[in-house]
């Protein structure tokens, strides 16, 4: 059975304090790993898709990396507007998506 | 439309009543998904429509839940005889191609009292 865990559950950073969020997964044949951002009261917003170990993608202050067992979302010099819940999801060959519980990020000014 | 539209945005219903939740996907998106998100929980897959194929209903929690998609566009999720444990945010998402990720709507917050 596909499983996705995320750590930490919540993270509080000072503005400019870089850190990383972790997504660990077990899946029977990874078709893709997805990162989403979710703001309160809104649906998740797509950030990245990663397909294979060693792949990296960047968008503004965010960089996602992928290994065979986990993915990291690195946040460089975060700003208060980066505060959100970050969700990780995996897709298996059957096109089933499994989401992790998310990491709640707060960036304080 | 420009995004995925869901209605109503909020719904309060009495236990035992039926509810219908609507999702208007992005025009041209062939894939449509329904998820449920409970407070502090991850997204729980409910049902998946892809083009004209039979839907994947494997995530529906009970036979009180059903969904249809008319004309490959608008979808309706119906919950019969609602229970308090059905209270959650119901999210709809559509996708043109799986690798692009989903575009989610803002969800319907269902409260069963």
CSV table of C-alpha atoms in Angstrom, one decimal:
chain,number,residue,atom,x,y,z
A,1,UNK,CA,0.0,0.0,0.0
A,2,UNK,CA,1.3,3.4,-0.9
A,3,UNK,CA,2.2,5.6,2.0
A,4,UNK,CA,3.4,9.2,2.4
A,5,UNK,CA,4.6,10.8,5.6
A,6,UNK,CA,5.8,14.4,6.1
A,7,UNK,CA,8.0,16.0,8.7
A,8,UNK,CA,7.9,18.1,10.6
A,9,UNK,CA,4.2,18.5,11.3
A,10,UNK,CA,4.7,22.2,11.9
A,11,UNK,CA,7.7,24.5,11.4
A,12,UNK,CA,8.2,28.0,12.6
A,13,UNK,CA,10.9,30.1,11.0
A,14,UNK,CA,12.2,33.6,11.2
A,15,UNK,CA,12.2,35.6,7.9
A,16,UNK,CA,15.4,34.7,6.1
A,17,UNK,CA,16.0,31.5,8.0
A,18,UNK,CA,16.4,28.7,5.5
A,19,UNK,CA,15.2,25.2,6.2
A,20,UNK,CA,13.9,22.0,4.6
A,21,UNK,CA,10.7,20.0,4.7
A,22,UNK,CA,10.7,16.2,4.3
A,23,UNK,CA,8.4,13.9,2.4
A,24,UNK,CA,9.1,10.2,2.8
A,25,UNK,CA,7.2,7.7,0.7
A,26,UNK,CA,6.7,4.0,-0.1
A,27,UNK,CA,5.0,3.3,-3.5
A,28,UNK,CA,4.9,0.4,-5.8
A,29,UNK,CA,6.5,2.1,-8.8
A,30,UNK,CA,6.7,5.9,-8.6
A,31,UNK,CA,5.1,7.6,-11.5
A,32,UNK,CA,5.6,11.1,-10.0
A,33,UNK,CA,6.0,13.0,-6.8
A,34,UNK,CA,4.1,16.2,-6.4
A,35,UNK,CA,4.5,19.2,-4.1
A,36,UNK,CA,1.5,21.5,-3.4
A,37,UNK,CA,1.0,24.6,-1.3
A,38,UNK,CA,-2.3,25.2,0.5
A,39,UNK,CA,-3.4,28.4,2.1
A,40,UNK,CA,-6.2,28.5,4.7
A,41,UNK,CA,-9.6,28.2,3.1
A,42,UNK,CA,-8.3,27.4,-0.3
A,43,UNK,CA,-7.5,24.3,-2.4
A,44,UNK,CA,-3.9,23.2,-2.8
A,45,UNK,CA,-1.9,25.0,-5.5
A,46,UNK,CA,0.5,22.9,-7.6
A,47,UNK,CA,4.2,23.6,-7.3
A,48,UNK,CA,6.3,20.8,-8.7
A,49,UNK,CA,6.4,17.4,-10.2
A,50,UNK,CA,9.5,15.2,-9.8
A,51,UNK,CA,9.8,12.0,-11.8
A,52,UNK,CA,13.1,10.3,-10.9
A,53,UNK,CA,15.7,10.1,-8.2
A,54,UNK,CA,18.3,12.9,-8.6
A,55,UNK,CA,15.9,15.3,-10.2
A,56,UNK,CA,15.6,18.9,-8.8
A,57,UNK,CA,13.2,21.7,-9.6
A,58,UNK,CA,13.2,25.3,-8.5
A,59,UNK,CA,10.7,28.1,-8.2
A,60,UNK,CA,11.6,31.4,-6.6
A,61,UNK,CA,12.7,30.5,-3.0
A,62,UNK,CA,11.7,26.9,-3.3
A,63,UNK,CA,13.7,23.9,-4.5
A,64,UNK,CA,12.5,20.3,-4.5
A,65,UNK,CA,14.7,17.3,-4.7
A,66,UNK,CA,14.0,13.6,-5.0
A,67,UNK,CA,15.6,10.4,-3.9
A,68,UNK,CA,14.3,6.8,-4.1
A,69,UNK,CA,12.7,7.1,-0.7
A,70,UNK,CA,12.1,10.8,0.0
A,71,UNK,CA,11.8,14.3,-1.3
A,72,UNK,CA,12.9,17.5,0.3
A,73,UNK,CA,11.4,21.0,-0.2
A,74,UNK,CA,14.2,23.5,0.5
A,75,UNK,CA,13.1,27.0,1.4
A,76,UNK,CA,15.8,29.6,1.0
A,77,UNK,CA,15.5,32.9,2.9
A,78,UNK,CA,11.8,32.5,3.4
A,79,UNK,CA,9.4,35.5,3.6
A,80,UNK,CA,6.1,35.7,5.6
A,81,UNK,CA,4.1,35.1,2.4
A,82,UNK,CA,5.7,31.6,2.2
A,83,UNK,CA,3.6,30.7,5.2
A,84,UNK,CA,1.2,27.9,4.2
A,85,UNK,CA,0.8,24.1,4.5
A,86,UNK,CA,3.0,22.2,2.1
A,87,UNK,CA,1.6,18.9,0.8
A,88,UNK,CA,3.5,16.1,-0.8
A,89,UNK,CA,1.8,13.5,-3.0
A,90,UNK,CA,2.9,10.4,-4.9
A,91,UNK,CA,1.3,8.8,-7.9
A,92,UNK,CA,1.6,5.1,-8.6
A,93,UNK,CA,1.4,3.4,-12.0
A,94,UNK,CA,-2.3,2.8,-11.5
A,95,UNK,CA,-2.7,6.6,-11.5
A,96,UNK,CA,-3.7,6.6,-7.8
A,97,UNK,CA,-2.6,9.7,-5.9
A,98,UNK,CA,-1.7,9.5,-2.2
A,99,UNK,CA,-1.2,12.7,-0.2
A,100,UNK,CA,0.8,13.2,2.9
A,101,UNK,CA,-0.7,15.0,5.9
A,102,UNK,CA,1.3,18.2,5.2
A,103,UNK,CA,3.8,20.5,7.0
A,104,UNK,CA,2.4,23.7,8.4
A,105,UNK,CA,5.0,26.4,7.8
A,106,UNK,CA,4.9,29.8,9.6
A,107,UNK,CA,7.4,32.5,8.7
A,108,UNK,CA,7.6,35.3,11.2
A,109,UNK,CA,8.7,38.8,10.1
B,1,UNK,CA,-13.4,29.1,-16.9
B,2,UNK,CA,-10.1,30.2,-15.5
B,3,UNK,CA,-10.1,27.8,-12.6
B,4,UNK,CA,-12.0,25.0,-11.0
B,5,UNK,CA,-15.2,26.2,-9.5
B,6,UNK,CA,-17.0,24.5,-6.7
B,7,UNK,CA,-20.4,25.2,-5.2
B,8,UNK,CA,-21.6,25.8,-2.6
B,9,UNK,CA,-18.6,27.1,-0.8
B,10,UNK,CA,-20.2,26.2,2.5
B,11,UNK,CA,-23.1,23.8,3.4
B,12,UNK,CA,-24.6,23.1,6.7
B,13,UNK,CA,-27.1,20.2,6.7
B,14,UNK,CA,-29.0,18.2,9.2
B,15,UNK,CA,-28.0,14.6,9.9
B,16,UNK,CA,-29.9,12.3,7.7
B,17,UNK,CA,-30.4,14.7,4.8
B,18,UNK,CA,-28.9,14.3,1.3
B,19,UNK,CA,-26.5,16.9,-0.1
B,20,UNK,CA,-25.2,17.6,-3.6
B,21,UNK,CA,-21.8,19.2,-4.2
B,22,UNK,CA,-20.9,20.6,-7.6
B,23,UNK,CA,-17.6,20.9,-9.4
B,24,UNK,CA,-17.0,22.8,-12.6
B,25,UNK,CA,-13.6,21.8,-13.9
B,26,UNK,CA,-11.3,23.8,-16.2
B,27,UNK,CA,-12.5,23.6,-19.8
B,28,UNK,CA,-10.8,20.8,-21.7
B,29,UNK,CA,-9.5,19.0,-18.6
B,30,UNK,CA,-10.3,15.3,-19.1
B,31,UNK,CA,-9.4,14.2,-15.6
B,32,UNK,CA,-11.5,15.1,-12.6
B,33,UNK,CA,-10.9,14.0,-9.0
B,34,UNK,CA,-12.8,14.4,-5.7
B,35,UNK,CA,-11.0,14.5,-2.4
B,36,UNK,CA,-12.0,14.9,1.2
B,37,UNK,CA,-10.0,16.8,3.7
B,38,UNK,CA,-10.8,16.6,7.4
B,39,UNK,CA,-9.4,19.0,10.0
B,40,UNK,CA,-5.7,18.2,10.5
B,41,UNK,CA,-5.9,15.2,8.0
B,42,UNK,CA,-4.4,14.7,4.6
B,43,UNK,CA,-6.4,14.6,1.5
B,44,UNK,CA,-8.5,11.4,1.2
B,45,UNK,CA,-9.1,10.3,-2.4
B,46,UNK,CA,-12.8,9.6,-3.2
B,47,UNK,CA,-13.3,9.2,-6.9
B,48,UNK,CA,-11.6,9.8,-10.3
B,49,UNK,CA,-13.1,10.4,-13.7
B,50,UNK,CA,-10.9,10.2,-16.9
B,51,UNK,CA,-12.6,11.0,-20.1
B,52,UNK,CA,-15.3,8.5,-21.1
B,53,UNK,CA,-13.8,5.7,-19.0
B,54,UNK,CA,-15.6,4.1,-16.1
B,55,UNK,CA,-14.8,6.1,-13.0
B,56,UNK,CA,-12.4,4.8,-10.3
B,57,UNK,CA,-14.7,4.7,-7.3
B,58,UNK,CA,-12.3,2.9,-5.0
B,59,UNK,CA,-12.0,5.7,-2.5
B,60,UNK,CA,-15.7,6.2,-1.8
B,61,UNK,CA,-16.1,5.4,1.9
B,62,UNK,CA,-19.6,3.9,1.7
B,63,UNK,CA,-22.5,3.4,-0.6
B,64,UNK,CA,-24.0,6.7,0.7
B,65,UNK,CA,-21.5,8.4,-1.6
B,66,UNK,CA,-21.9,8.6,-5.3
B,67,UNK,CA,-20.7,10.9,-8.1
B,68,UNK,CA,-21.4,11.5,-11.7
B,69,UNK,CA,-19.8,13.5,-14.4
B,70,UNK,CA,-22.1,14.7,-17.2
B,71,UNK,CA,-20.8,15.3,-20.7
B,72,UNK,CA,-17.2,15.0,-19.6
B,73,UNK,CA,-17.5,18.3,-17.8
B,74,UNK,CA,-19.5,19.2,-14.6
B,75,UNK,CA,-19.4,16.7,-11.8
B,76,UNK,CA,-21.8,16.2,-8.8
B,77,UNK,CA,-20.9,14.4,-5.6
B,78,UNK,CA,-23.9,13.2,-3.7
B,79,UNK,CA,-23.9,12.2,-0.1
B,80,UNK,CA,-27.1,10.5,1.0
B,81,UNK,CA,-28.3,10.3,4.6
B,82,UNK,CA,-25.4,12.4,5.8
B,83,UNK,CA,-23.7,11.6,9.1
B,84,UNK,CA,-21.6,13.8,11.4
B,85,UNK,CA,-18.4,12.1,10.3
B,86,UNK,CA,-19.1,13.3,6.8
B,87,UNK,CA,-18.2,16.8,7.9
B,88,UNK,CA,-15.1,17.9,6.0
B,89,UNK,CA,-13.9,20.0,3.1
B,90,UNK,CA,-14.7,18.4,-0.2
B,91,UNK,CA,-12.2,19.3,-2.9
B,92,UNK,CA,-12.5,18.9,-6.6
B,93,UNK,CA,-9.5,19.0,-9.0
B,94,UNK,CA,-9.0,18.7,-12.7
B,95,UNK,CA,-6.0,18.0,-14.8
B,96,UNK,CA,-5.2,18.1,-18.5
B,97,UNK,CA,-2.3,15.7,-18.2
B,98,UNK,CA,-1.2,13.9,-15.0
B,99,UNK,CA,2.3,15.3,-15.0
B,100,UNK,CA,1.0,18.8,-14.8
B,101,UNK,CA,-0.5,18.2,-11.4
B,102,UNK,CA,-4.0,19.0,-10.5
B,103,UNK,CA,-5.7,22.4,-10.3
B,104,UNK,CA,-7.9,22.4,-7.3
B,105,UNK,CA,-11.0,24.3,-6.5
B,106,UNK,CA,-11.5,26.1,-3.2
B,107,UNK,CA,-13.6,23.3,-1.9
B,108,UNK,CA,-17.0,22.9,-0.2
B,109,UNK,CA,-17.0,23.0,3.6
B,110,UNK,CA,-19.7,20.6,4.7
B,111,UNK,CA,-20.9,20.6,8.2
B,112,UNK,CA,-23.4,18.0,9.4
B,113,UNK,CA,-25.3,19.0,12.5
